[in-house]
PDB file of C-alpha atoms in Angstrom:
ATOM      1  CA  UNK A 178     105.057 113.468 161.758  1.00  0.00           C
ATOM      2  CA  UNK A 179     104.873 111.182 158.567  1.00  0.00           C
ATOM      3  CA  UNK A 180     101.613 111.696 158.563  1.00  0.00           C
ATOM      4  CA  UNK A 181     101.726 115.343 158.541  1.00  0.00           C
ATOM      5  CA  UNK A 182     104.071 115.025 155.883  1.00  0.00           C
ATOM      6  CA  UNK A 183     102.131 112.637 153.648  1.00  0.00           C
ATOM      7  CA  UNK A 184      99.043 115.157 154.102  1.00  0.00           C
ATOM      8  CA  UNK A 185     101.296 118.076 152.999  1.00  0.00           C
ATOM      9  CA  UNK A 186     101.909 115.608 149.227  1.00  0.00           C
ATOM     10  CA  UNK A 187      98.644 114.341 149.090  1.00  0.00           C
ATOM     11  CA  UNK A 188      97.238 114.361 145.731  1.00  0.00           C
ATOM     12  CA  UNK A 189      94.085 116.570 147.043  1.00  0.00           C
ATOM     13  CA  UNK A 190      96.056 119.308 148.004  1.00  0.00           C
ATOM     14  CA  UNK A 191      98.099 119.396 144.442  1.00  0.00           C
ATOM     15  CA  UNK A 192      95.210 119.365 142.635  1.00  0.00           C
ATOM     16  CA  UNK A 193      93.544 122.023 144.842  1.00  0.00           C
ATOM     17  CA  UNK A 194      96.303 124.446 143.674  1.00  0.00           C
ATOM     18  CA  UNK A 195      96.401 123.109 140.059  1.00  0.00           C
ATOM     19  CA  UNK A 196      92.300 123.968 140.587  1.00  0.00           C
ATOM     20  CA  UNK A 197      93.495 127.592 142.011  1.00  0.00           C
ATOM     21  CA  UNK A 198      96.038 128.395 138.696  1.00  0.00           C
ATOM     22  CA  UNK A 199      93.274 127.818 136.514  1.00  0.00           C
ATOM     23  CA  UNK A 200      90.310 130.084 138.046  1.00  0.00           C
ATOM     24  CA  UNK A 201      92.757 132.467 138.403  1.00  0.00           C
ATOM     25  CA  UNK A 202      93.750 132.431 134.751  1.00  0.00           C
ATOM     26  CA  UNK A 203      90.004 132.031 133.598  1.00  0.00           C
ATOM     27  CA  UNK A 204      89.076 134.929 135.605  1.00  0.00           C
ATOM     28  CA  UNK A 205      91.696 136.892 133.665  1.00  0.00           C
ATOM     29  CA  UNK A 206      90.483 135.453 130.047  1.00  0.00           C
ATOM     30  CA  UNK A 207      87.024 136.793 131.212  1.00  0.00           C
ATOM     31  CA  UNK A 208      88.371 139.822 131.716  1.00  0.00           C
ATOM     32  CA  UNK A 209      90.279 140.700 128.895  1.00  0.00           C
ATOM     33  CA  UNK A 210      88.171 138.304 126.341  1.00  0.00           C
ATOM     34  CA  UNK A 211      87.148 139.780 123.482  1.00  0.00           C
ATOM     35  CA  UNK A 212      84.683 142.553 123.537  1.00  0.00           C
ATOM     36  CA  UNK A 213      86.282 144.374 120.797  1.00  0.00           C
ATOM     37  CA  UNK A 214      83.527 144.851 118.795  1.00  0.00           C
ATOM     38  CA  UNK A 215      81.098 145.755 121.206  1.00  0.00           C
ATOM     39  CA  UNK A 216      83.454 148.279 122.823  1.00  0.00           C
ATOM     40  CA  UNK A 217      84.651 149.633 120.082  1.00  0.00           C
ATOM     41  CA  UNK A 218      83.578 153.485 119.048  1.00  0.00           C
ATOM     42  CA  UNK A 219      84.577 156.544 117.249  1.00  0.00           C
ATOM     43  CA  UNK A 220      86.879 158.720 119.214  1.00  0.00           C
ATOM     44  CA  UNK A 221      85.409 162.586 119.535  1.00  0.00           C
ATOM     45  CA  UNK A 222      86.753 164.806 116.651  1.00  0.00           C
ATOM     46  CA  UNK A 223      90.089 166.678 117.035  1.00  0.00           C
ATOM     47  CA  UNK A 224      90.806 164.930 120.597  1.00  0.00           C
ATOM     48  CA  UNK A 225      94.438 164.925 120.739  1.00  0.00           C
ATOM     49  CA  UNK A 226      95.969 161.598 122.266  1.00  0.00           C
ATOM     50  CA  UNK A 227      97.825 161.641 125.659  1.00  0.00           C
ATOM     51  CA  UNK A 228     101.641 162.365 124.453  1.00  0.00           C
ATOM     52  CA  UNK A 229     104.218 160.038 125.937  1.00  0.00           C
ATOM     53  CA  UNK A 230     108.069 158.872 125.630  1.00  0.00           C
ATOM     54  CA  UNK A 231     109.389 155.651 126.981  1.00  0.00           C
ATOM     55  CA  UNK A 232     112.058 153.275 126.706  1.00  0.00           C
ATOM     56  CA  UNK A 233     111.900 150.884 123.845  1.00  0.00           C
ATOM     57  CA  UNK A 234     113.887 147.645 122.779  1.00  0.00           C
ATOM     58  CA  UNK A 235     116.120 149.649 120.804  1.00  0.00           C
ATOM     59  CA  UNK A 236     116.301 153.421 122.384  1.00  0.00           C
ATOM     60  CA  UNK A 237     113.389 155.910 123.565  1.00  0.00           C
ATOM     61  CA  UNK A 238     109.880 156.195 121.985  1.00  0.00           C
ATOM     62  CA  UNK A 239     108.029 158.725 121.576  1.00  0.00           C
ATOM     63  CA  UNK A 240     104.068 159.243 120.034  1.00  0.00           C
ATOM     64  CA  UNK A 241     105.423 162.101 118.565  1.00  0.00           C
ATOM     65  CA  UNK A 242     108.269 160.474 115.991  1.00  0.00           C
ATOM     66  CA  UNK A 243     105.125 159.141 114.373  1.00  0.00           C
ATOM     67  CA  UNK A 244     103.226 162.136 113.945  1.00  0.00           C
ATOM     68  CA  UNK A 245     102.290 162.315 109.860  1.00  0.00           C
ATOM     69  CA  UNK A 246     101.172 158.992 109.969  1.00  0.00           C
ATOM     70  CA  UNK A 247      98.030 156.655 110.635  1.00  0.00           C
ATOM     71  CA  UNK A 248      99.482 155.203 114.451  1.00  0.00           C
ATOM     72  CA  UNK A 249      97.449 151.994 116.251  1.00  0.00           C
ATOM     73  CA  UNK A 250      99.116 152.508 119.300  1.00  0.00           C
ATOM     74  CA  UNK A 251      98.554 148.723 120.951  1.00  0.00           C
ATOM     75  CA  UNK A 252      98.495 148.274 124.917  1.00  0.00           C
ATOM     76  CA  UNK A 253      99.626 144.658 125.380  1.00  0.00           C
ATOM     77  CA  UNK A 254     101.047 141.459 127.594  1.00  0.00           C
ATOM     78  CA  UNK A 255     103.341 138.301 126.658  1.00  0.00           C
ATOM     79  CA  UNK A 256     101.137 136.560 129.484  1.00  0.00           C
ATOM     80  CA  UNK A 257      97.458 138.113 128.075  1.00  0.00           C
ATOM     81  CA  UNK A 258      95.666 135.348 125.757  1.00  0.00           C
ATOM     82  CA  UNK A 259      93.499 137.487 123.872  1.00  0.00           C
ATOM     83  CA  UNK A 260      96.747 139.812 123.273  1.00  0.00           C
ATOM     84  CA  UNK A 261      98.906 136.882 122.017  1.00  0.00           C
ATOM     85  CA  UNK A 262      96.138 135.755 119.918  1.00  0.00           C
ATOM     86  CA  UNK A 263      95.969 139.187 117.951  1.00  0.00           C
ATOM     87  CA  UNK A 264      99.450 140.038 117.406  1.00  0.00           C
ATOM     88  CA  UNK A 265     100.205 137.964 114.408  1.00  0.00           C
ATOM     89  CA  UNK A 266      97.171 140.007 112.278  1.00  0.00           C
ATOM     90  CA  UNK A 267      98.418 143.168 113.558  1.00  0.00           C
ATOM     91  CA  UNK A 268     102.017 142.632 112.695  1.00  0.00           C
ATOM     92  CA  UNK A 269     101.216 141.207 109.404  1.00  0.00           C
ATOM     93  CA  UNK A 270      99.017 144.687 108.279  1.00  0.00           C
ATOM     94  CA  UNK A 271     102.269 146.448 109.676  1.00  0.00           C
ATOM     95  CA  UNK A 272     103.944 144.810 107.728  1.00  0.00           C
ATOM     96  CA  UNK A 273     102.034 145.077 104.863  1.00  0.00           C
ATOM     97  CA  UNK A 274     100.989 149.324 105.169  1.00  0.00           C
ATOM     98  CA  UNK A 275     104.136 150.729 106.819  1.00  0.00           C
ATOM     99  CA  UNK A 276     105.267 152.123 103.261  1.00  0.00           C
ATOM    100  CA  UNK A 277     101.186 153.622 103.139  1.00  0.00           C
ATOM    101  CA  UNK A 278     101.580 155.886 106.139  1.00  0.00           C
ATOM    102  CA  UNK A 279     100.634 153.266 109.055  1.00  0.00           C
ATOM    103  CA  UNK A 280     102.475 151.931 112.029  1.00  0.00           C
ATOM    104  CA  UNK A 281     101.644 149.913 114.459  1.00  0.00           C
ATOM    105  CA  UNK A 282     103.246 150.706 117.751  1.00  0.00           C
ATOM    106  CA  UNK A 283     103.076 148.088 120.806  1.00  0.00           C
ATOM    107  CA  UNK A 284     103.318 149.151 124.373  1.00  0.00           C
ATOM    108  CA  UNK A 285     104.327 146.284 126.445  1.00  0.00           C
ATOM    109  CA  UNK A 286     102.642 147.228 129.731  1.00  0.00           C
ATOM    110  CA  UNK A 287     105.093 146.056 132.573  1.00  0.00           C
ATOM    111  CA  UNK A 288     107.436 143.468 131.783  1.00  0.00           C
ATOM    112  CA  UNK A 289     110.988 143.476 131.347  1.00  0.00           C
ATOM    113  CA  UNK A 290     112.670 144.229 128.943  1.00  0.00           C
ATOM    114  CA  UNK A 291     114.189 140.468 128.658  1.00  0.00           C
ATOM    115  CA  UNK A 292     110.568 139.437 128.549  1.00  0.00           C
ATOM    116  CA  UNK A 293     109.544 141.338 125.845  1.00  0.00           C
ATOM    117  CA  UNK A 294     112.355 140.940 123.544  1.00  0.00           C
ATOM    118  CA  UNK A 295     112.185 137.099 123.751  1.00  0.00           C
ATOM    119  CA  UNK A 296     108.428 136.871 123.504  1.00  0.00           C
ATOM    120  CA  UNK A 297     109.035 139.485 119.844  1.00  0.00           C
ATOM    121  CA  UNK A 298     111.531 137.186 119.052  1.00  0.00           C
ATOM    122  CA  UNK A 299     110.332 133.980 119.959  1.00  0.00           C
ATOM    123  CA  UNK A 300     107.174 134.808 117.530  1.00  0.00           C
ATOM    124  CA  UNK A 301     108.968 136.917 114.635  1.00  0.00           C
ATOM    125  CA  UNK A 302     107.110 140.199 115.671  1.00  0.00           C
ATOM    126  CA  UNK A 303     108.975 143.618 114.279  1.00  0.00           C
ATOM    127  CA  UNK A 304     106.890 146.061 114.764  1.00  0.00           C
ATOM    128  CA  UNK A 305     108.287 148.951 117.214  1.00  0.00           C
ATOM    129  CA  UNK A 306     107.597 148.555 120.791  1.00  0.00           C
ATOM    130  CA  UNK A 307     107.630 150.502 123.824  1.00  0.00           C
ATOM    131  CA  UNK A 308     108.088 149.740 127.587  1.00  0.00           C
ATOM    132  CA  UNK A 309     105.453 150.797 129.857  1.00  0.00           C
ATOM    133  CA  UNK A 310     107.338 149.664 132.744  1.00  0.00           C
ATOM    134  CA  UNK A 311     105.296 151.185 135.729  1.00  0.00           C
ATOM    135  CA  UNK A 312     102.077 150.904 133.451  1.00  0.00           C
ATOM    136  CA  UNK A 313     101.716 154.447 134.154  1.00  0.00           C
ATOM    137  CA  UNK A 314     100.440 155.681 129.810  1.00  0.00           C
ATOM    138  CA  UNK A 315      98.035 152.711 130.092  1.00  0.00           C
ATOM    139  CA  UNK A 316      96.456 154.253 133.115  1.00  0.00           C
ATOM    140  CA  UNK A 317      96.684 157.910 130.972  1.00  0.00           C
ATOM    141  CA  UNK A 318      94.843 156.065 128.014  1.00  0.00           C
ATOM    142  CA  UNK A 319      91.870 154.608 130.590  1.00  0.00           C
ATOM    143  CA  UNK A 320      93.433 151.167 131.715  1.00  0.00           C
ATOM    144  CA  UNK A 321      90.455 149.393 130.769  1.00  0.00           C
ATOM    145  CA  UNK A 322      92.267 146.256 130.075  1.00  0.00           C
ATOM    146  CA  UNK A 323      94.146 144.521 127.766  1.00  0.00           C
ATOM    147  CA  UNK A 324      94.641 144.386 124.887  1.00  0.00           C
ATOM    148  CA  UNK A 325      93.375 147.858 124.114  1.00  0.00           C
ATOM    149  CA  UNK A 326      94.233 150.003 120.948  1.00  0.00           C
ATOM    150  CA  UNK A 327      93.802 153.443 120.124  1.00  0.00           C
ATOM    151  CA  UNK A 328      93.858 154.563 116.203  1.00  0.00           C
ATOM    152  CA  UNK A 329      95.790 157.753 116.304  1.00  0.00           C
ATOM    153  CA  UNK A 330      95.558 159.969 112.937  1.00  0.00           C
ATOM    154  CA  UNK A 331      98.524 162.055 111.141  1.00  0.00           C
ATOM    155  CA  UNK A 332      97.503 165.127 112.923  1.00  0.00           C
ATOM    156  CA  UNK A 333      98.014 163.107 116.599  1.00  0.00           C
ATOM    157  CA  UNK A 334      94.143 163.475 117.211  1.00  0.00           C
ATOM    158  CA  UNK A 335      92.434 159.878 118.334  1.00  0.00           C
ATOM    159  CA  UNK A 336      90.251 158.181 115.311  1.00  0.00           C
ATOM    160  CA  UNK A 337      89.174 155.314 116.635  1.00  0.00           C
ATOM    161  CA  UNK A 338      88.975 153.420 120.190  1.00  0.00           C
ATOM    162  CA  UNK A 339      88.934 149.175 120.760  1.00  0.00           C
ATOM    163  CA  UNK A 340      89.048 148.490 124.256  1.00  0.00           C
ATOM    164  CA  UNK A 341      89.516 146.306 126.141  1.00  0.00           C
ATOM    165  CA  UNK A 342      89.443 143.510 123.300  1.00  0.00           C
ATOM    166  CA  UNK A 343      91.704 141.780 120.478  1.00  0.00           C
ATOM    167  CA  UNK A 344      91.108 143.233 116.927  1.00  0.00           C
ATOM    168  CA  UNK A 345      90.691 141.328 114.036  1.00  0.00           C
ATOM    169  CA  UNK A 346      92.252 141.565 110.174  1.00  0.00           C
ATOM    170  CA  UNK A 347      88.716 142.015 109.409  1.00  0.00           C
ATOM    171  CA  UNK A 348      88.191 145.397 111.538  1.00  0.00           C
ATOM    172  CA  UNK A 349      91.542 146.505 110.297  1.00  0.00           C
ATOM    173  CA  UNK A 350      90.512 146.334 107.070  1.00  0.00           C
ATOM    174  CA  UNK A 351      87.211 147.702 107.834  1.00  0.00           C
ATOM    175  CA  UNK A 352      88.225 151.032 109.713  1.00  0.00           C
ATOM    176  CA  UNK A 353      91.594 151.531 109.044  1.00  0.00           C
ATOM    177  CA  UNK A 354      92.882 150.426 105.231  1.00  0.00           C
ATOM    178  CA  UNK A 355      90.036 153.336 104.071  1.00  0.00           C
ATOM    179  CA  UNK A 356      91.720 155.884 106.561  1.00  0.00           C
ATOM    180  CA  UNK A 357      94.747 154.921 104.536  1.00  0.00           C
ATOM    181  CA  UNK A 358      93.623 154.972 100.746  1.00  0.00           C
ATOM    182  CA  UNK A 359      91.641 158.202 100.999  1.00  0.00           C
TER     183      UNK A 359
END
């Protein structure tokens, strides 16, 4: 029986599951690395975007409180690399064009609510955020992967598509700071 026992804690079969952990969490940077760019295209004119109200850190949400205003409505994941990686460059042009008619409006796509508030926190993120607890709007917007983001214009009608793929300060600037100075 010690032998069985000093099998179980050999150092082969740790780093066999340290080995597992870390295909698995390549295999999900490979999947949700970023293609933004490439994947990126003009939505069809006057196609209105999938309506929705969910909890949020501080009360409901709803796509349709924003309505009159330039919306990148962001699908996202505390535990998604490529989403951590683009939040500080969203949240900074928040903050910089909320008073210019833009928000940017996270949808935290199943986590808790714990989760989600600490991660905000934790990183000095204030941009409004909804729960998609069951994941069930991501699946209505194509659940291609995250992060994705859909630019949503004043009138509610989808402007622009990035998905699945982090977006840059530079694309911002690119395709949505003219939207917003026109």
């Amino acid at each position: 029986q010690r032998r069985r026992a000093r099998r179980a804690l050999s150092p082969w079969w740790i780093i066999g599951g340290m080995l597992s952990i870390i295909l698995v969490a390549l295999a999900l940077i490979v999947l949700t690395r970023d293609d933004a760019q490439s994947s990126s295209h003009q939505a069809s004119d006057a196609v209105p975007a999938a309506a929705f109200t969910l909890d949020g850190l501080d009360g409901q949400v709803s796509l349709a409180d924003y309505r009159g205003k330039y919306v990148l409505l962001n699908f996202w994941a505390s535990w998604c690399p490529p989403c951590m990686a683009e939040m500080p460059e969203l949240n900074a042009y928040h903050e910089q064009y909320q008073g210019d008619g833009f928000t940017l409006l996270g949808v935290n796509v199943g986590e808790d609510t714990s989760t989600v508030r600490a991660f905000l926190n934790s990183n000095g993120f204030d941009f409004p955020v909804a729960l998609d607890a069951t994941g069930a709007v991501y699946q209505r917007y194509g659940g291609a992967g995250l992060p994705s983001s859909f630019l949503i214009g004043p009138d509610g009608a989808l402007v622009k598509v990035w998905r699945p793929g982090a977006i840059t300060r530079a694309m911002l600037d690119e395709d949505v700071t003219p939207l917003l100075r026109s």
